[in-house]
Tab-separated table of C-alpha atoms and ligand atoms in Angstrom:
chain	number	residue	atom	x	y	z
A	1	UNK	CA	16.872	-55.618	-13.100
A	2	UNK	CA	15.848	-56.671	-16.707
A	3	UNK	CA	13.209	-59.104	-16.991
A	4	UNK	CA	16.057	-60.890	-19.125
A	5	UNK	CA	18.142	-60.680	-16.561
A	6	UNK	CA	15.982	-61.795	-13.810
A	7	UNK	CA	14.589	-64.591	-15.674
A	8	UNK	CA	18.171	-66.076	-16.490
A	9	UNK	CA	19.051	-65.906	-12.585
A	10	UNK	CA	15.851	-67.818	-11.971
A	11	UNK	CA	16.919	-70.709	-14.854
A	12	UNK	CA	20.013	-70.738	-13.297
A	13	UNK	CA	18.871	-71.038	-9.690
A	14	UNK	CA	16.183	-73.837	-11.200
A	15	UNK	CA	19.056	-75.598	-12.744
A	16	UNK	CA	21.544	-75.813	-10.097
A	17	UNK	CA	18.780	-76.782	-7.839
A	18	UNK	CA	17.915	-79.617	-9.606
A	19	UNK	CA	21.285	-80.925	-9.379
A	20	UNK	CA	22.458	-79.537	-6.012
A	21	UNK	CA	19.963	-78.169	-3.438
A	22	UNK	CA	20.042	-74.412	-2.962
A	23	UNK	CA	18.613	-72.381	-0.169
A	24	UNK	CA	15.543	-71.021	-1.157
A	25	UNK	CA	15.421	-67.835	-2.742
A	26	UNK	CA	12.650	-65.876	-3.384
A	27	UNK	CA	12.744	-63.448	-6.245
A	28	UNK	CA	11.723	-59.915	-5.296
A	29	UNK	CA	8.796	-59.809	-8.081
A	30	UNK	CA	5.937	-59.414	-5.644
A	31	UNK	CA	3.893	-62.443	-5.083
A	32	UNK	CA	1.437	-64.650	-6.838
A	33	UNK	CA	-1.607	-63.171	-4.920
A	34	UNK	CA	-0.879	-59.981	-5.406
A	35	UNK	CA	-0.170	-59.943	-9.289
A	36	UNK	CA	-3.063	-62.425	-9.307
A	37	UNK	CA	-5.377	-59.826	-7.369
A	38	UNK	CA	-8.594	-59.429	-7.970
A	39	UNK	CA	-8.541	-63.045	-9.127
A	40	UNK	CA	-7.431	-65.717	-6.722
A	41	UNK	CA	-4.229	-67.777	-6.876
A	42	UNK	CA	-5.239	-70.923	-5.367
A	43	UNK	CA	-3.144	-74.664	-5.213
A	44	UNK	CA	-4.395	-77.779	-4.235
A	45	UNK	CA	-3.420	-78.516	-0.446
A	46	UNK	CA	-3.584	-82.060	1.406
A	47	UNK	CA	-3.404	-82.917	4.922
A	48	UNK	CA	-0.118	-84.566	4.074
A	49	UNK	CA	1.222	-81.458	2.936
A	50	UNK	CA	-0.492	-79.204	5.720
A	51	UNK	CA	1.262	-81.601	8.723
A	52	UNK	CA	4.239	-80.984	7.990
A	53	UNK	CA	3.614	-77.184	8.376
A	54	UNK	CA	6.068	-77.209	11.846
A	55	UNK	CA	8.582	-79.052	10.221
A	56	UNK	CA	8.443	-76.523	7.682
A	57	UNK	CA	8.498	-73.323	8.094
A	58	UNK	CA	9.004	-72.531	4.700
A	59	UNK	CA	5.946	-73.889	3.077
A	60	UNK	CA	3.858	-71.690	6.098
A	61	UNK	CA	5.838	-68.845	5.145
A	62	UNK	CA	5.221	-69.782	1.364
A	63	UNK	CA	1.428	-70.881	1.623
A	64	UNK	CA	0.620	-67.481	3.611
A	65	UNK	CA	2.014	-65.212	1.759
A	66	UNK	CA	1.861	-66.750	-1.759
A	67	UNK	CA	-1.422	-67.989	-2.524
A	68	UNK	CA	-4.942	-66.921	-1.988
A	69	UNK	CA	-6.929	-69.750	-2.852
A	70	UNK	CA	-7.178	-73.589	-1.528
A	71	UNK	CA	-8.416	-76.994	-2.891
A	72	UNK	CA	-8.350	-80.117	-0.795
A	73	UNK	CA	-6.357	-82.498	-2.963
A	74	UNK	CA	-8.298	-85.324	-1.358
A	75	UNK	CA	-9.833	-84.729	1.636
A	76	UNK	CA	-13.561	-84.082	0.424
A	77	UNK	CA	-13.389	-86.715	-1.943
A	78	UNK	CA	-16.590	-89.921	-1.109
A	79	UNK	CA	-13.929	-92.607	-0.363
A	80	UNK	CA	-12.974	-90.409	2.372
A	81	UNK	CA	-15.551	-88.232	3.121
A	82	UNK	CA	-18.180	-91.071	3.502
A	83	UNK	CA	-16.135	-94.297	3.099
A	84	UNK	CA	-19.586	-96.397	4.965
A	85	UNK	CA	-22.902	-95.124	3.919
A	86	UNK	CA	-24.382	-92.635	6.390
A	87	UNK	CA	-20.649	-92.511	8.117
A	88	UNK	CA	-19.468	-89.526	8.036
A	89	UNK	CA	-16.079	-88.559	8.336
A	90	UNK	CA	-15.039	-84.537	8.198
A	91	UNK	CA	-11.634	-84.426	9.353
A	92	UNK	CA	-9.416	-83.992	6.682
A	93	UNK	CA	-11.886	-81.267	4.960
A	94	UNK	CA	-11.783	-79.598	7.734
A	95	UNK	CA	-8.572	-79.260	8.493
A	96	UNK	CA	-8.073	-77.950	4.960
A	97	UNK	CA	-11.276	-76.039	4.782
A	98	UNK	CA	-9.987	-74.277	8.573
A	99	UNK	CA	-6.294	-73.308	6.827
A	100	UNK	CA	-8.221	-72.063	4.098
A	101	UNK	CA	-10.825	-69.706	5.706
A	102	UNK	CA	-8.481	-68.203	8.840
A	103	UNK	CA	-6.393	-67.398	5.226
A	104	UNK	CA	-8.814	-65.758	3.648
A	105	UNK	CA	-8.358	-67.963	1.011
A	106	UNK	CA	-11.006	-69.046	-1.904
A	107	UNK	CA	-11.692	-72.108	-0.957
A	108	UNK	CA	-13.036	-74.538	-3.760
A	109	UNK	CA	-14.786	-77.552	-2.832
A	110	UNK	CA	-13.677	-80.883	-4.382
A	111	UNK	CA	-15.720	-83.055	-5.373
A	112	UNK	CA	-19.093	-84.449	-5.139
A	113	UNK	CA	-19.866	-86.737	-7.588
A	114	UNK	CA	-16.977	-88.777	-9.100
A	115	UNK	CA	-16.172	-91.932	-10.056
A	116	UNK	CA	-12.573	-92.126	-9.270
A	117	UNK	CA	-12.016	-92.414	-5.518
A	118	UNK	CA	-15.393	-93.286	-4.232
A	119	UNK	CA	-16.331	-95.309	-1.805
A	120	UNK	CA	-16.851	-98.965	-3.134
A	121	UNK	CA	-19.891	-98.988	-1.538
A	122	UNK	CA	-21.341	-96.591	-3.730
A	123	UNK	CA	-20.994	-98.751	-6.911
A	124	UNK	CA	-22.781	-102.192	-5.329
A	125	UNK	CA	-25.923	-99.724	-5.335
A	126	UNK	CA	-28.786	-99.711	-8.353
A	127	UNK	CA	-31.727	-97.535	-9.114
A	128	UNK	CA	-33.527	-95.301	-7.014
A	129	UNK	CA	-30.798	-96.841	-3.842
A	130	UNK	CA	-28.016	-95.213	-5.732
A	131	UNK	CA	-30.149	-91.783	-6.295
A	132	UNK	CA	-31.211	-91.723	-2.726
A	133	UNK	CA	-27.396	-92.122	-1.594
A	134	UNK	CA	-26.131	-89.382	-3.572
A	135	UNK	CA	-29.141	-87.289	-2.720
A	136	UNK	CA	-27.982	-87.826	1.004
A	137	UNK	CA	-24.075	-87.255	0.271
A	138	UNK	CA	-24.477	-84.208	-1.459
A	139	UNK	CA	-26.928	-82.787	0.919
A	140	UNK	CA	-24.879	-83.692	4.463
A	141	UNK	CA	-21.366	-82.283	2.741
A	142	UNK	CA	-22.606	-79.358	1.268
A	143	UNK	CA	-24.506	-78.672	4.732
A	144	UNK	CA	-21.688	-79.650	6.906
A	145	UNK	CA	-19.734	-76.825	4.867
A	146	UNK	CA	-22.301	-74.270	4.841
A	147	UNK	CA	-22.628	-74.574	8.705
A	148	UNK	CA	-18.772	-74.269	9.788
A	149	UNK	CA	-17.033	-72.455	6.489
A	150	UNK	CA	-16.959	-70.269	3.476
A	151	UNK	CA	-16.926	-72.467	0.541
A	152	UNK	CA	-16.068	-70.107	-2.768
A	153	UNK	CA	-17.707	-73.289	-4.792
A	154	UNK	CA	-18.294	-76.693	-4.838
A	155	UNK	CA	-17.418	-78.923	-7.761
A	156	UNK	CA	-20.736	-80.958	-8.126
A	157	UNK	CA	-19.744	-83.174	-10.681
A	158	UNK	CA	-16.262	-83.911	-11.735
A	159	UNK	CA	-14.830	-85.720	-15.189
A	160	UNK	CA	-18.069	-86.830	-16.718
A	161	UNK	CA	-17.397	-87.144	-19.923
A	162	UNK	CA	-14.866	-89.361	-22.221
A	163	UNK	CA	-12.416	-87.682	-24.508
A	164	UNK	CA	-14.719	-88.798	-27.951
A	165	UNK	CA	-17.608	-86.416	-26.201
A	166	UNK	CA	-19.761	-89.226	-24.634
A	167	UNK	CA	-20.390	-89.415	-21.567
A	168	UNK	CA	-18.631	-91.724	-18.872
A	169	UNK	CA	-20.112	-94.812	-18.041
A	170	UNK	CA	-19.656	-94.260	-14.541
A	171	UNK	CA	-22.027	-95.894	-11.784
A	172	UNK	CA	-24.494	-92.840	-12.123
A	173	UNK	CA	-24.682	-92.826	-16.136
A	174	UNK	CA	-25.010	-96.733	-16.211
A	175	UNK	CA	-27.923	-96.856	-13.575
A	176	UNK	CA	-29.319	-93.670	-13.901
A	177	UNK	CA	-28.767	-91.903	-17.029
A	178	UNK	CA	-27.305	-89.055	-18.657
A	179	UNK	CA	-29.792	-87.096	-15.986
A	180	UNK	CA	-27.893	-87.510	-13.280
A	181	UNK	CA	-26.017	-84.599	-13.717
A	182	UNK	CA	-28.741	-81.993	-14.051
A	183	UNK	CA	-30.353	-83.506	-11.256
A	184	UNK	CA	-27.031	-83.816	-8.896
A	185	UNK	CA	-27.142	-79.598	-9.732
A	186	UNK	CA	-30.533	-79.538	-8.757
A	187	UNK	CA	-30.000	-81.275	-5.425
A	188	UNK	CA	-26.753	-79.158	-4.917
A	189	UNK	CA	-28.812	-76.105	-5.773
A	190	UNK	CA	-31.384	-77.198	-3.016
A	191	UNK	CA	-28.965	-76.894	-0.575
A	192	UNK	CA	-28.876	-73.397	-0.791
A	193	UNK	CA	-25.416	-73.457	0.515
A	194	UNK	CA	-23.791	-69.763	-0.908
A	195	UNK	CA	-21.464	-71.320	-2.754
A	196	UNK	CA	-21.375	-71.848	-6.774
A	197	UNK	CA	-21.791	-74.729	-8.442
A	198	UNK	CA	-19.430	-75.870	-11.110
A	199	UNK	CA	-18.537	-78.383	-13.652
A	200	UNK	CA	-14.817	-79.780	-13.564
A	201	UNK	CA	-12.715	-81.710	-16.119
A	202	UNK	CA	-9.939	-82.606	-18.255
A	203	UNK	CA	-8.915	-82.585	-21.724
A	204	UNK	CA	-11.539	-79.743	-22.518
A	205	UNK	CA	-9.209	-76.929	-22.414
A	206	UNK	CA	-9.401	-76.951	-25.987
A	207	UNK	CA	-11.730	-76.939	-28.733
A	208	UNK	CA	-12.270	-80.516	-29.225
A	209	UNK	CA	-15.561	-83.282	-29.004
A	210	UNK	CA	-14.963	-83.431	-24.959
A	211	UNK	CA	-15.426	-79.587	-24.652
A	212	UNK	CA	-18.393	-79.865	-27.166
A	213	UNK	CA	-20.121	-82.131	-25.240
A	214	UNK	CA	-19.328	-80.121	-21.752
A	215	UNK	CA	-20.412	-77.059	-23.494
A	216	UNK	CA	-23.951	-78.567	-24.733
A	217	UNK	CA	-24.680	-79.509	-20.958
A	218	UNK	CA	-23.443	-76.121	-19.875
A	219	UNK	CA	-25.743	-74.276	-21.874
A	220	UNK	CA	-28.338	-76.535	-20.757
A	221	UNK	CA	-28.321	-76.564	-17.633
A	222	UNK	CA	-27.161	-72.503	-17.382
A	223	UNK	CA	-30.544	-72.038	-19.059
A	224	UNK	CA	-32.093	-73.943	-15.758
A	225	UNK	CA	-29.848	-72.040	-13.711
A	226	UNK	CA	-28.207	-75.024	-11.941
A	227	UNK	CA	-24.373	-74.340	-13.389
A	228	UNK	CA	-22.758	-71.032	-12.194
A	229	UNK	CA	-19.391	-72.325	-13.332
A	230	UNK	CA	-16.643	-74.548	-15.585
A	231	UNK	CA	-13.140	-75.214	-13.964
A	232	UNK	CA	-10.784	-76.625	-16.631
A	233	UNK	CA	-8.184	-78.831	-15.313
A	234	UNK	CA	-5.131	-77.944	-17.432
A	235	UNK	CA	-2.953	-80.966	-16.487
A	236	UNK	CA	-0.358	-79.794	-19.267
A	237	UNK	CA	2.781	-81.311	-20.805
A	238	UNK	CA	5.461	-78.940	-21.784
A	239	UNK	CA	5.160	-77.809	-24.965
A	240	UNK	CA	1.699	-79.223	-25.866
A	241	UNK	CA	-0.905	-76.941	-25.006
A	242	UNK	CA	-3.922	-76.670	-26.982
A	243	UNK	CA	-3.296	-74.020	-29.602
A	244	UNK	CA	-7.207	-72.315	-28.875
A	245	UNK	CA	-7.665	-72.113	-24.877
A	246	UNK	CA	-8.582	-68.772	-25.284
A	247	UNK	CA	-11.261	-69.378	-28.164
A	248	UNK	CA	-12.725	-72.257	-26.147
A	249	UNK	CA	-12.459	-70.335	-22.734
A	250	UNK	CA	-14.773	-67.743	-24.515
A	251	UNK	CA	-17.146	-70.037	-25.853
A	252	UNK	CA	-17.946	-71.121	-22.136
A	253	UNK	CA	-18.158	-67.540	-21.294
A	254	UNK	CA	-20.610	-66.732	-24.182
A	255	UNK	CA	-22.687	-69.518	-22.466
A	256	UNK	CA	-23.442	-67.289	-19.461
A	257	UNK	CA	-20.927	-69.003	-16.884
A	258	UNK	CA	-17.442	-68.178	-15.160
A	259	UNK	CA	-14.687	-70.055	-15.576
A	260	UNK	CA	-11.299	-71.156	-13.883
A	261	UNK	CA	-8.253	-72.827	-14.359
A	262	UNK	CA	-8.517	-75.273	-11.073
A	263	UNK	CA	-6.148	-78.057	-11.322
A	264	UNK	CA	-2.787	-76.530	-13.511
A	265	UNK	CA	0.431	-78.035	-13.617
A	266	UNK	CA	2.832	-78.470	-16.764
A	267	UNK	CA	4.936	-81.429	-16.240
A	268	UNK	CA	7.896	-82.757	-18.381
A	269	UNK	CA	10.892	-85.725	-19.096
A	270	UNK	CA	13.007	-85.528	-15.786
A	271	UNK	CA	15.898	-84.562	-15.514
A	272	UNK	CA	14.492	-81.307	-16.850
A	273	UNK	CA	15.935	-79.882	-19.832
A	274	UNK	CA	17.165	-76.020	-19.936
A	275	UNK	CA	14.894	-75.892	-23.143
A	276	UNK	CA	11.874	-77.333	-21.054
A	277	UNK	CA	12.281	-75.455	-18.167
A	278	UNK	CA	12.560	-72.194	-20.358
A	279	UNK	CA	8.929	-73.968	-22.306
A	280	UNK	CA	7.002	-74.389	-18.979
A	281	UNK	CA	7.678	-70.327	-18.335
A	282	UNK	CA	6.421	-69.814	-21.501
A	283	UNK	CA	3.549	-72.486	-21.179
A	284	UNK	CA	2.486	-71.148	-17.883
A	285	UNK	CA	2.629	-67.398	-19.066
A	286	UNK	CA	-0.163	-68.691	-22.314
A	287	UNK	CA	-2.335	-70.352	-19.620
A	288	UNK	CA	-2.553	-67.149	-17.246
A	289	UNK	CA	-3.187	-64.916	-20.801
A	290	UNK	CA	-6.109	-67.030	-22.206
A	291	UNK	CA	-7.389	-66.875	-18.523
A	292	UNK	CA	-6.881	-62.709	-18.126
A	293	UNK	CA	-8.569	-62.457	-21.644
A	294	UNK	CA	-11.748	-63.508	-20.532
A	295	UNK	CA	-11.485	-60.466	-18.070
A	296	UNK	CA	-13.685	-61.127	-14.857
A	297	UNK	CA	-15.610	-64.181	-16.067
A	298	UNK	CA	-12.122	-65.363	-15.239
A	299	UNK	CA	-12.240	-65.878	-11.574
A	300	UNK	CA	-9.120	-67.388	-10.570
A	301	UNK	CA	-6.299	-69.882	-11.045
A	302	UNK	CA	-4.859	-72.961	-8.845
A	303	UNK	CA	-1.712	-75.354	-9.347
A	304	UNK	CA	-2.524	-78.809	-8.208
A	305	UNK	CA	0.212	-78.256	-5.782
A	306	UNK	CA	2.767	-75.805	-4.015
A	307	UNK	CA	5.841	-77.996	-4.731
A	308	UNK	CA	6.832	-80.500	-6.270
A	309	UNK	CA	7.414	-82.519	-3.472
A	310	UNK	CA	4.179	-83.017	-3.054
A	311	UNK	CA	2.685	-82.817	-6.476
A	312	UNK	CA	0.904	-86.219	-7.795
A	313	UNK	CA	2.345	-85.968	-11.403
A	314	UNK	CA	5.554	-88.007	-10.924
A	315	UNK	CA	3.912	-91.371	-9.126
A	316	UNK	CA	1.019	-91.251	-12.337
A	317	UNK	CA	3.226	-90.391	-15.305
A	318	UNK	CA	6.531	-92.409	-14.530
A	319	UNK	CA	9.252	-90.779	-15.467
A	320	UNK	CA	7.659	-86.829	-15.658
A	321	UNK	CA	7.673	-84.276	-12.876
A	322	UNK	CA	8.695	-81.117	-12.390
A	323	UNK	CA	5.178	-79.742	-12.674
A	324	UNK	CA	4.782	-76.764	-10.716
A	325	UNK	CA	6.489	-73.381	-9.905
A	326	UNK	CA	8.244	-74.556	-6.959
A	327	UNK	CA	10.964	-77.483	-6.885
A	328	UNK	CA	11.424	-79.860	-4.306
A	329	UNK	CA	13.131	-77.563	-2.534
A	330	UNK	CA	10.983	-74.823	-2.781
A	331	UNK	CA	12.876	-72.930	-4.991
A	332	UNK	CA	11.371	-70.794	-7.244
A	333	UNK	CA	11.176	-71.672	-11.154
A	334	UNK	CA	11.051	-69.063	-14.186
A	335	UNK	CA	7.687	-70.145	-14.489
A	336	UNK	CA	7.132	-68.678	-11.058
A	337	UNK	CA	8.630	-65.156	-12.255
A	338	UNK	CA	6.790	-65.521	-15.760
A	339	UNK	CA	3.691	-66.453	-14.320
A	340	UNK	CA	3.760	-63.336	-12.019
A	341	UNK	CA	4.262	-60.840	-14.985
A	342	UNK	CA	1.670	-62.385	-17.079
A	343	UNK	CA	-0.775	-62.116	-14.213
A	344	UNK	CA	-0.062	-58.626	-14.004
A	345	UNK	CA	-0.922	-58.451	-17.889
A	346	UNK	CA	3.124	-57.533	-18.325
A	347	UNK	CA	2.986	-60.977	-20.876
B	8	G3I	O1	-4.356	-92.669	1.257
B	8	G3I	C1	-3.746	-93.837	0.666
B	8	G3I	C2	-2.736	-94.421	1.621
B	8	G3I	O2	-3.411	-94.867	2.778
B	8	G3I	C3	-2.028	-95.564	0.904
B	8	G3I	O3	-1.010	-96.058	1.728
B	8	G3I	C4	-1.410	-95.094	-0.401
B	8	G3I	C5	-0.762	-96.229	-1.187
B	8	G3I	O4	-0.768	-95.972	-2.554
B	8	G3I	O5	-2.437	-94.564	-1.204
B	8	G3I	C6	-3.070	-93.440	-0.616
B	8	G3I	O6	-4.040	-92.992	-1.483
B	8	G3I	C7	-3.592	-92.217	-2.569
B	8	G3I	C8	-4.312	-90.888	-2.537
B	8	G3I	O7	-4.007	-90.119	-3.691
B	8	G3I	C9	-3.957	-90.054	-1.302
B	8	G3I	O8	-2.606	-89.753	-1.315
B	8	G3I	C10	-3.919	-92.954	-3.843
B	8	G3I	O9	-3.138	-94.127	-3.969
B	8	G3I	C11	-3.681	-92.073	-5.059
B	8	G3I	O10	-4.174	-92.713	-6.220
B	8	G3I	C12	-4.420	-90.761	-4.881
B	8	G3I	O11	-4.102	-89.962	-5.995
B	8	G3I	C13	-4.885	-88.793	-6.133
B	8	G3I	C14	-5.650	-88.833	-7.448
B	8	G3I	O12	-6.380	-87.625	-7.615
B	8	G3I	C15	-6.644	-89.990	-7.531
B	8	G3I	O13	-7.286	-89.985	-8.771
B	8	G3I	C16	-3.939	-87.597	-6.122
B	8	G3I	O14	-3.342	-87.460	-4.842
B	8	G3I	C17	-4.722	-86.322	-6.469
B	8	G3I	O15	-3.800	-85.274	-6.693
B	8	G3I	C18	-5.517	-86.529	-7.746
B	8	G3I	O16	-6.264	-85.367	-8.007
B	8	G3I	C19	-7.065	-85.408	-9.195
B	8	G3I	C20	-8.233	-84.477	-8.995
B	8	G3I	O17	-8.915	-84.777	-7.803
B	8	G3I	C21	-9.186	-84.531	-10.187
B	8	G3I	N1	-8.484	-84.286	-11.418
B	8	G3I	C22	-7.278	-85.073	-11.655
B	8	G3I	C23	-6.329	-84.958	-10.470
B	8	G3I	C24	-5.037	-85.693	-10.733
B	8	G3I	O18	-5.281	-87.074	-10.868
């Protein structure tokens, strides 16, 4: 079959699926581990998602043989993970974190040290309190981890910068200092867990004053060895990708450190438009090439999501959806079929 072909069957499978639920068909294109092989093909999983494995037998089927690479959308997260200080509470990482190694999955750790979603505890605390809590946080995840898991990486810090380059007043910058992020590395780095450290965020894909300011702290603290690697969101909307991800990808390579694209999804208006749809297979297809032309200091790629079911864009960005390469119903998009060629460096 033409790739012209086969690419017009998917559109017209997404189409009509959108409008009248289809069966799910999967195109006969291989899968997205093994055009993503040696890199990983990860997507974010969450408990939510996961229980509802025996009433559906597709996403097992899907999750198995699809993917080969796991983030917890929000089970490692403080507000969960340690909602009372010195409480401890494991289960929703691990069931994630068990899916994820009987997989053989890459499993990415997410997150240590973020503002959004932490425990409201956290933020009543000052000084050397506030130090001494996050000392003990990232020291008793990271070690529960190490004990009972493989762990690929752990993002240590997540989103701590604003979009002019400064950084975020969060509860750590305000009562601590810029030096709270070097230091939460060196902590992490204590732990001597196996797994790399990275730096996560948004709205640095491209060459702008947020990346500049990640990169300075990169080189930094690559030059202390406490960074092994930078995941870049890529929260897209159709159509608008930065014109230089590949130019600022390598920059962060030339620094020393591997990258990965850890949190993608391309969302758009809904209903979606032929012309979008056809866009996101062409969006998705520039985000695996700016990834495959940083060769192995690329080490992987995950959608925040299998489906969009699940996916988190459409209850943030009223109005938007249809972010990932699977519908509601599981079905397949082009940019599931255009994101397996490119992978396979067909794009
Ligand atoms: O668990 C509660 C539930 O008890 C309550 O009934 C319900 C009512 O709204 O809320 C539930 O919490 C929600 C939580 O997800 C778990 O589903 C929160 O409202 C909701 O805000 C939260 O959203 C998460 C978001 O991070 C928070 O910032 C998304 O699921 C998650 O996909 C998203 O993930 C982040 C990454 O970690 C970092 N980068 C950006 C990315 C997208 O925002």
């Amino acid at each position: 079959m033409s790739s012209l072909l086969a690419f017009s069957l998917l559109l017209g499978n997404a189409l009509s699926a959108w409008a009248n639920p289809l069966p799910r068909q999967l195109p006969s294109f291989g899968t997205l581990k093994a055009a993503a092989a040696p890199r990983y093909f990860g997507a974010a999983l969450g408990v939510p998602h996961l229980m509802n494995f025996t009433h559906d037998p597709l996403f097992d089927v899907d999750a198995v043989l699809q993917f080969s690479g796991a983030t917890p959308e929000n089970e490692m997260k403080w507000m969960n993970i340690e909602p009372e200080r010195n409480m401890f509470n494991f289960t929703g990482g691990d069931i994630v974190a068990a899916f994820a190694n009987a997989n053989d999955y890459t499993l990415r750790g997410h997150n240590l040290v973020w503002y959004s979603q932490l425990a409201p505890w956290v933020e009543t605390l000052t000084g050397e309190d506030l130090w001494n809590a996050t000392v003990n946080h990232i020291t008793t995840v990271m070690t529960h981890y190490k004990e009972d898991f493989v762990l690929y990486c752990w993002d240590v810090v997540n989103e701590a910068f604003n979009d002019d380059g400064t950084y975020r007043e969060n509860v750590w910058y305000t009562q601590l200092g810029p030096d709270y992020i070097p230091n939460a590395y060196t902590v992490a780095r204590s732990v001597n867990s196996g797994s790399k450290l990275y730096i996560n965020d948004y709205n640095t894909e491209g060459i702008n004053n947020k990346s500049d300011a990640l990169l300075t702290v990169v080189q930094s603290m690559k030059a202390q060895n406490l960074v092994d690697g930078v995941g870049f969101q890529c929260h897209f909307i159709v159509g608008e990708l930065p014109p230089d991800l590949e130019q600022n990808f390598a920059r962060f390579v030339a620094a020393g450190v591997e990258i990965a694209i850890t949190e993608l999804d391309i969302r758009m208006n809904l209903p979606p438009s032929e012309a979008d749809i056809i866009q996101q297979a062409k969006d998705y297809t520039t985000v695996v090439n700016a990834c495959l032309a940083q060769g192995e200091a690329c080490v992987g790629i995950t959608t925040w999501g299998i489906t969009d079911l699940y996916s988190w864009v459409p209850s943030t960005f009223s109005g938007t959806g249809y972010a990932l390469l699977f519908d509601d119903n599981y079905v397949p998009k082009p940019a599931y079929n255009s994101t397996i060629y490119a992978l396979q460096g067909l794009a």
